[in-house]
Amino acid sequence: MPLREDAHAVIGLTAVIVAADANEPYVLVTRQATSDGLAGLPFGPFDPARHRTFELGLRTFITDQTGFDAAYVEQLYTFGDRGREAPRADLGGGAAERVISIGYLAIAPERTDLQGAEAAWQEWYRYFPWEDWRGGRPAIIATLLAPRLIAWASAGGNESETASRLGRVRLHFALDGAPWVEERALERYELLYEAGLAPEAQRDRMRERTKSERTPQPMAATPGLGEPMGSDHRRILATAIGRLRAKLKYRPIIFDLLQRDFTLSELQHVAESVLGLSLHKQNFRRMVEHAGLVEATGAVESGTGGRPAALFRFRREVLAERAAGGIAAPRAHRLTGPEHN
């Protein structure tokens, strides 16, 4: 089939900028309007005449849109599904436009003050409430997600498809005794999207049916299904969450989320907030100390109102000594799902 003469593609760059503290992990969300009228991740077109590399282009528009100067950056994935982005005037395209976005993960050691910038830090669990298991298995999985997913899976077209769907639901959402695997954030979101439970799925299907560039009605957050984002930015965010959670275990990237000096409790709580897990305190500290990843500064944290805690810092020499690994995640409890009939 010949290509339409007016068909063309635009390359965009999307940034998932993450920060975390002892309470929550955060993602930087821009207030700049998207084609959906929803907030999303910092995004901008790649200008081959202006930007020598994709990464330099990314850093430029991050600074322009957010006032944030990214330090650590790594490429995530290329997102190019048809219909992922409705045509936008600021991208200079027409109705036949295809927007291909290269996603990046950037890490910040703190939530930079963004006063005056068209961006804000948001807790990432507002977009994925089922991903936070620090207080145990989220009730919404049993009360909302599992029943709807099982009903969708059971309505498969044939026995084989039904079995495949049920297997994926049980595996990714830890049903019937299956363990919870925190790195599968993307698989869980995509399963909800496929089942039509994610608001973005309803929007995209309506666009496909009507061939319209506009969303007929604004999407609203459904309790338990997470807050929707513009374009496919929630899929990109889920990709980043899974990547970061996995990488914490084989690279010392956790220390890029911390201030230069920190207590071991702060280190553990930041790891817990990102992983969405409660970790075993003694086993975690034993692992960190035996791995030689930290060294005591000789100072203590003051002003806590309790017993002063020793301050540590990342021992960067370890990077030259060996292929430094990440941190283990010794869970406080074994996380599995309940049985379903």
CSV table of C-alpha atoms in Angstrom, one decimal:
chain,number,residue,atom,x,y,z
A,1,MET,CA,0.0,0.0,0.0
A,2,PRO,CA,1.6,3.3,-1.0
A,3,LEU,CA,2.3,6.0,1.6
A,4,ARG,CA,0.1,9.0,1.7
A,5,GLU,CA,1.9,12.1,0.5
A,6,ASP,CA,0.8,14.1,3.5
A,7,ALA,CA,1.7,11.4,6.0
A,8,HIS,CA,4.7,12.1,8.2
A,9,ALA,CA,6.0,11.3,11.6
A,10,VAL,CA,7.2,13.6,14.4
A,11,ILE,CA,9.8,12.5,16.9
A,12,GLY,CA,9.1,13.6,20.5
A,13,LEU,CA,11.0,13.3,23.7
A,14,THR,CA,9.2,12.4,27.0
A,15,ALA,CA,10.8,12.6,30.4
A,16,VAL,CA,10.0,10.7,33.6
A,17,ILE,CA,11.7,12.8,36.3
A,18,VAL,CA,11.6,11.0,39.6
A,19,ALA,CA,12.4,12.1,43.2
A,20,ALA,CA,11.7,10.3,46.5
A,21,ASP,CA,11.7,10.9,50.2
A,22,ALA,CA,11.1,8.7,53.2
A,23,ASN,CA,7.3,8.9,52.6
A,24,GLU,CA,6.6,8.9,48.9
A,25,PRO,CA,8.1,8.6,45.4
A,26,TYR,CA,7.3,11.6,43.2
A,27,VAL,CA,7.1,12.2,39.5
A,28,LEU,CA,7.3,15.6,37.8
A,29,VAL,CA,4.1,16.4,35.9
A,30,THR,CA,3.8,19.4,33.6
A,31,ARG,CA,0.8,21.6,33.6
A,32,GLN,CA,1.3,22.3,29.9
A,33,ALA,CA,-1.9,21.2,28.0
A,34,THR,CA,-1.8,17.9,26.2
A,35,SER,CA,-4.0,16.8,23.3
A,36,ASP,CA,-6.3,15.3,25.9
A,37,GLY,CA,-6.6,18.4,28.1
A,38,LEU,CA,-4.9,16.3,30.8
A,39,ALA,CA,-1.6,16.9,32.7
A,40,GLY,CA,1.2,14.6,31.6
A,41,LEU,CA,4.9,14.1,31.6
A,42,PRO,CA,7.3,16.8,30.3
A,43,PHE,CA,7.2,16.4,26.5
A,44,GLY,CA,8.6,18.2,23.5
A,45,PRO,CA,9.5,17.7,19.8
A,46,PHE,CA,13.0,16.8,18.8
A,47,ASP,CA,14.5,19.5,16.6
A,48,PRO,CA,17.3,18.0,14.5
A,49,ALA,CA,18.5,21.4,13.4
A,50,ARG,CA,18.8,22.6,17.0
A,51,HIS,CA,19.6,19.5,19.0
A,52,ARG,CA,22.8,17.6,18.3
A,53,THR,CA,21.5,14.5,20.3
A,54,PHE,CA,18.2,13.3,21.6
A,55,GLU,CA,19.5,13.7,25.2
A,56,LEU,CA,20.6,17.3,24.7
A,57,GLY,CA,17.1,18.0,23.2
A,58,LEU,CA,15.5,16.3,26.2
A,59,ARG,CA,17.6,18.4,28.7
A,60,THR,CA,16.7,21.6,26.9
A,61,PHE,CA,13.0,21.2,26.9
A,62,ILE,CA,13.0,19.8,30.5
A,63,THR,CA,14.7,23.1,31.6
A,64,ASP,CA,12.3,25.2,29.4
A,65,GLN,CA,9.1,23.5,30.7
A,66,THR,CA,10.0,22.8,34.3
A,67,GLY,CA,13.0,24.9,35.3
A,68,PHE,CA,14.6,21.6,36.4
A,69,ASP,CA,18.2,20.7,35.4
A,70,ALA,CA,18.3,16.9,35.1
A,71,ALA,CA,21.5,15.2,36.3
A,72,TYR,CA,21.0,11.5,35.8
A,73,VAL,CA,19.3,10.5,32.5
A,74,GLU,CA,18.9,7.2,30.8
A,75,GLN,CA,16.8,6.1,27.8
A,76,LEU,CA,13.7,3.9,28.5
A,77,TYR,CA,12.0,2.9,25.3
A,78,THR,CA,10.5,4.2,22.1
A,79,PHE,CA,6.7,4.6,22.1
A,80,GLY,CA,5.1,4.7,18.6
A,81,ASP,CA,1.7,3.0,18.7
A,82,ARG,CA,-0.8,4.4,16.2
A,83,GLY,CA,-3.2,6.8,17.9
A,84,ARG,CA,-1.1,7.3,21.0
A,85,GLU,CA,-1.2,11.1,20.5
A,86,ALA,CA,-4.0,13.1,18.8
A,87,PRO,CA,-2.6,15.7,16.4
A,88,ARG,CA,-1.3,18.8,18.1
A,89,ALA,CA,-0.8,22.3,16.7
A,90,ASP,CA,2.4,22.7,18.6
A,91,LEU,CA,3.9,19.7,16.8
A,92,GLY,CA,3.2,21.2,13.5
A,93,GLY,CA,1.3,18.2,12.1
A,94,GLY,CA,-1.9,17.5,10.4
A,95,ALA,CA,-4.5,14.7,10.6
A,96,ALA,CA,-2.1,12.1,9.3
A,97,GLU,CA,0.6,12.8,11.8
A,98,ARG,CA,2.3,9.9,13.7
A,99,VAL,CA,4.0,10.9,17.0
A,100,ILE,CA,6.9,8.7,18.0
A,101,SER,CA,8.2,9.4,21.5
A,102,ILE,CA,11.5,8.4,23.0
A,103,GLY,CA,11.0,8.0,26.7
A,104,TYR,CA,13.7,8.9,29.3
A,105,LEU,CA,14.1,8.3,33.0
A,106,ALA,CA,15.8,11.1,35.0
A,107,ILE,CA,16.5,11.0,38.7
A,108,ALA,CA,16.7,13.9,41.2
A,109,PRO,CA,18.1,13.8,44.7
A,110,GLU,CA,15.3,16.1,45.9
A,111,ARG,CA,12.1,17.8,44.8
A,112,THR,CA,13.5,21.0,43.4
A,113,ASP,CA,11.4,24.2,44.1
A,114,LEU,CA,9.4,24.7,40.9
A,115,GLN,CA,7.7,27.9,41.9
A,116,GLY,CA,6.8,29.8,38.7
A,117,ALA,CA,7.4,26.8,36.5
A,118,GLU,CA,4.5,25.0,34.6
A,119,ALA,CA,5.2,21.8,36.5
A,120,ALA,CA,4.5,20.1,39.8
A,121,TRP,CA,5.7,17.1,41.8
A,122,GLN,CA,3.0,14.5,42.2
A,123,GLU,CA,3.0,11.2,44.2
A,124,TRP,CA,3.2,8.4,41.6
A,125,TYR,CA,0.9,6.1,43.6
A,126,ARG,CA,-2.0,8.5,42.7
A,127,TYR,CA,-1.6,7.1,39.2
A,128,PHE,CA,-1.0,3.5,40.3
A,129,PRO,CA,-2.7,3.0,43.7
A,130,TRP,CA,-2.4,-0.9,43.5
A,131,GLU,CA,1.4,-0.6,43.3
A,132,ASP,CA,1.9,0.4,47.0
A,133,TRP,CA,2.1,-2.7,49.3
A,134,ARG,CA,4.0,-1.0,52.2
A,135,GLY,CA,0.9,-1.4,54.3
A,136,GLY,CA,0.1,-4.8,53.0
A,137,ARG,CA,-1.9,-5.9,50.0
A,138,PRO,CA,-4.0,-3.0,48.8
A,139,ALA,CA,-7.7,-3.7,49.5
A,140,ILE,CA,-8.7,-2.4,46.0
A,141,ILE,CA,-7.1,-5.4,44.4
A,142,ALA,CA,-9.5,-7.8,46.1
A,143,THR,CA,-12.5,-5.5,46.1
A,144,LEU,CA,-12.3,-3.8,42.7
A,145,LEU,CA,-9.5,-4.9,40.3
A,146,ALA,CA,-9.5,-8.7,40.7
A,147,PRO,CA,-13.3,-9.1,40.2
A,148,ARG,CA,-13.3,-6.9,37.1
A,149,LEU,CA,-10.2,-8.5,35.7
A,150,ILE,CA,-11.5,-12.1,36.3
A,151,ALA,CA,-14.8,-11.2,34.7
A,152,TRP,CA,-13.0,-9.8,31.7
A,153,ALA,CA,-10.7,-12.9,31.5
A,154,SER,CA,-13.6,-15.3,31.8
A,155,ALA,CA,-15.3,-13.7,28.8
A,156,GLY,CA,-12.5,-14.7,26.5
A,157,GLY,CA,-13.4,-15.8,23.0
A,158,ASN,CA,-12.4,-19.4,23.6
A,159,GLU,CA,-11.1,-21.7,26.3
A,160,SER,CA,-7.5,-21.1,25.4
A,161,GLU,CA,-7.8,-17.3,25.4
A,162,THR,CA,-9.7,-17.5,28.7
A,163,ALA,CA,-7.0,-19.6,30.3
A,164,SER,CA,-4.3,-17.2,29.0
A,165,ARG,CA,-6.1,-14.2,30.4
A,166,LEU,CA,-6.7,-15.7,33.8
A,167,GLY,CA,-3.1,-16.8,34.0
A,168,ARG,CA,-1.9,-13.3,33.3
A,169,VAL,CA,-4.3,-11.8,35.8
A,170,ARG,CA,-3.3,-14.2,38.6
A,171,LEU,CA,0.4,-13.8,37.8
A,172,HIS,CA,0.6,-10.0,37.6
A,173,PHE,CA,-1.8,-9.2,40.4
A,174,ALA,CA,-0.6,-12.0,42.8
A,175,LEU,CA,-3.8,-14.0,43.0
A,176,ASP,CA,-4.2,-17.6,44.0
A,177,GLY,CA,-1.0,-17.7,46.0
A,178,ALA,CA,1.2,-16.1,43.2
A,179,PRO,CA,3.9,-13.8,44.6
A,180,TRP,CA,3.8,-10.1,44.1
A,181,VAL,CA,6.6,-9.0,41.7
A,182,GLU,CA,7.0,-5.3,42.0
A,183,GLU,CA,9.0,-4.8,38.8
A,184,ARG,CA,5.9,-5.8,36.7
A,185,ALA,CA,4.3,-2.3,37.0
A,186,LEU,CA,4.0,-2.0,33.2
A,187,GLU,CA,2.5,-5.5,32.7
A,188,ARG,CA,-0.2,-4.6,35.3
A,189,TYR,CA,-1.1,-1.3,33.7
A,190,GLU,CA,-1.2,-2.9,30.2
A,191,LEU,CA,-3.5,-5.6,31.5
A,192,LEU,CA,-5.9,-3.1,32.9
A,193,TYR,CA,-5.7,-1.2,29.5
A,194,GLU,CA,-6.4,-4.4,27.5
A,195,ALA,CA,-9.3,-5.2,29.8
A,196,GLY,CA,-10.8,-1.7,29.1
A,197,LEU,CA,-10.5,-0.7,32.8
A,198,ALA,CA,-8.0,2.1,32.3
A,199,PRO,CA,-9.7,5.4,31.4
A,200,GLU,CA,-7.2,5.9,28.6
A,201,ALA,CA,-8.4,2.7,26.9
A,202,GLN,CA,-11.9,4.0,26.8
A,203,ARG,CA,-10.6,7.3,25.3
A,204,ASP,CA,-8.5,5.6,22.7
A,205,ARG,CA,-11.3,3.2,21.6
A,206,MET,CA,-13.7,6.1,21.2
A,207,ARG,CA,-11.2,7.9,19.1
A,208,GLU,CA,-10.7,4.8,16.9
A,209,ARG,CA,-14.5,4.4,16.5
A,210,THR,CA,-15.2,8.0,15.7
A,211,LYS,CA,-11.9,8.8,13.9
A,212,SER,CA,-12.0,12.0,15.8
A,213,GLU,CA,-9.0,14.0,16.9
A,214,ARG,CA,-10.9,15.2,20.0
A,215,THR,CA,-11.9,13.3,23.1
A,216,PRO,CA,-15.7,13.4,23.3
A,217,GLN,CA,-15.8,14.0,27.0
A,218,PRO,CA,-13.1,14.6,29.6
A,219,MET,CA,-11.7,11.5,31.4
A,220,ALA,CA,-12.2,11.3,35.1
A,221,ALA,CA,-10.4,9.3,37.7
A,222,THR,CA,-12.2,6.2,38.8
A,223,PRO,CA,-11.5,5.3,42.5
A,224,GLY,CA,-9.0,2.4,42.5
A,225,LEU,CA,-8.1,2.7,38.8
A,226,GLY,CA,-5.7,5.5,39.2
A,227,GLU,CA,-5.7,9.0,37.8
A,228,PRO,CA,-5.4,9.2,34.0
A,229,MET,CA,-2.7,11.1,32.1
A,230,GLY,CA,-2.5,12.6,28.7
A,231,SER,CA,-1.5,10.6,25.6
A,232,ASP,CA,0.1,7.3,26.7
A,233,HIS,CA,2.1,9.0,29.5
A,234,ARG,CA,0.8,6.6,32.2
A,235,ARG,CA,2.2,3.7,30.1
A,236,ILE,CA,5.5,5.5,29.9
A,237,LEU,CA,5.5,6.2,33.7
A,238,ALA,CA,4.7,2.5,34.4
A,239,THR,CA,7.7,1.6,32.2
A,240,ALA,CA,9.9,3.9,34.3
A,241,ILE,CA,8.6,2.5,37.6
A,242,GLY,CA,9.4,-1.1,36.5
A,243,ARG,CA,12.8,-0.1,35.2
A,244,LEU,CA,13.8,1.8,38.4
A,245,ARG,CA,12.5,-0.9,40.7
A,246,ALA,CA,14.5,-3.5,38.9
A,247,LYS,CA,17.6,-1.4,38.6
A,248,LEU,CA,17.7,-0.7,42.4
A,249,LYS,CA,18.6,-4.4,42.8
A,250,TYR,CA,21.6,-4.5,40.5
A,251,ARG,CA,23.0,-1.0,40.4
A,252,PRO,CA,23.5,1.5,43.3
A,253,ILE,CA,21.1,3.9,41.7
A,254,ILE,CA,19.2,4.3,45.0
A,255,PHE,CA,21.9,6.8,46.1
A,256,ASP,CA,21.0,9.2,43.3
A,257,LEU,CA,17.7,9.7,45.1
A,258,LEU,CA,19.4,10.7,48.3
A,259,GLN,CA,21.1,13.7,49.7
A,260,ARG,CA,24.9,13.3,50.1
A,261,ASP,CA,24.6,12.4,53.8
A,262,PHE,CA,21.8,10.2,55.0
A,263,THR,CA,20.9,7.8,57.8
A,264,LEU,CA,20.3,4.1,57.2
A,265,SER,CA,16.7,4.6,58.1
A,266,GLU,CA,16.4,7.3,55.4
A,267,LEU,CA,18.0,4.9,52.9
A,268,GLN,CA,15.6,2.1,53.8
A,269,HIS,CA,12.5,4.3,53.7
A,270,VAL,CA,13.4,5.7,50.3
A,271,ALA,CA,14.0,2.2,49.0
A,272,GLU,CA,10.6,1.2,50.4
A,273,SER,CA,8.8,4.2,48.9
A,274,VAL,CA,10.1,3.4,45.4
A,275,LEU,CA,9.6,-0.4,45.7
A,276,GLY,CA,6.3,-0.1,47.3
A,277,LEU,CA,7.3,-2.7,49.9
A,278,SER,CA,8.1,-2.9,53.6
A,279,LEU,CA,11.6,-4.2,54.1
A,280,HIS,CA,13.1,-6.2,57.0
A,281,LYS,CA,15.1,-3.6,59.0
A,282,GLN,CA,17.9,-5.8,60.3
A,283,ASN,CA,18.4,-7.8,57.1
A,284,PHE,CA,18.4,-4.6,55.1
A,285,ARG,CA,21.1,-2.9,57.2
A,286,ARG,CA,23.2,-6.1,57.3
A,287,MET,CA,23.1,-6.3,53.5
A,288,VAL,CA,24.0,-2.6,53.0
A,289,GLU,CA,27.0,-2.8,55.4
A,290,HIS,CA,28.3,-6.1,54.1
A,291,ALA,CA,28.1,-4.9,50.5
A,292,GLY,CA,30.5,-2.0,51.3
A,293,LEU,CA,28.2,0.5,49.6
A,294,VAL,CA,28.2,3.1,52.4
A,295,GLU,CA,30.7,4.6,54.9
A,296,ALA,CA,30.1,6.4,58.1
A,297,THR,CA,30.8,10.2,58.0
A,298,GLY,CA,31.5,10.4,61.8
A,299,ALA,CA,28.6,12.8,62.2
A,300,VAL,CA,25.1,12.3,63.5
A,301,GLU,CA,21.7,13.7,62.6
A,302,SER,CA,20.5,16.2,65.1
A,303,GLY,CA,17.2,17.8,65.8
A,304,THR,CA,15.2,14.6,65.5
A,305,GLY,CA,14.0,14.7,69.1
A,306,GLY,CA,15.2,11.1,69.7
A,307,ARG,CA,18.4,9.2,69.8
A,308,PRO,CA,20.9,10.8,67.3
A,309,ALA,CA,21.3,8.6,64.2
A,310,ALA,CA,24.7,8.1,62.5
A,311,LEU,CA,25.1,9.7,59.1
A,312,PHE,CA,26.4,7.8,56.1
A,313,ARG,CA,27.3,8.5,52.5
A,314,PHE,CA,27.6,6.4,49.4
A,315,ARG,CA,31.2,5.1,49.0
A,316,ARG,CA,31.7,6.0,45.4
A,317,GLU,CA,35.1,4.3,45.3
A,318,VAL,CA,33.2,1.0,45.1
A,319,LEU,CA,32.4,1.8,41.5
A,320,ALA,CA,36.1,1.7,40.6
A,321,GLU,CA,36.8,-1.4,42.8
A,322,ARG,CA,34.2,-3.7,41.2
A,323,ALA,CA,31.0,-3.9,39.3
A,324,ALA,CA,29.0,-2.5,42.2
A,325,GLY,CA,25.6,-4.0,42.7
A,326,GLY,CA,22.4,-2.5,44.0
A,327,ILE,CA,20.5,-3.2,47.2
A,328,ALA,CA,18.7,-6.3,48.0
A,329,ALA,CA,15.0,-6.1,49.0
A,330,PRO,CA,14.5,-8.3,52.0
A,331,ARG,CA,10.8,-8.1,52.5
A,332,ALA,CA,9.3,-7.8,55.9
A,333,HIS,CA,6.6,-10.3,54.9
A,334,ARG,CA,6.0,-12.7,52.1
A,335,LEU,CA,3.5,-11.1,49.7
A,336,THR,CA,1.2,-13.4,48.0
A,337,GLY,CA,-2.4,-13.3,46.9
A,338,PRO,CA,-5.5,-14.9,48.5
A,339,GLU,CA,-7.2,-17.9,46.9
A,340,HIS,CA,-10.0,-17.3,44.5
A,341,ASN,CA,-12.7,-19.8,43.6
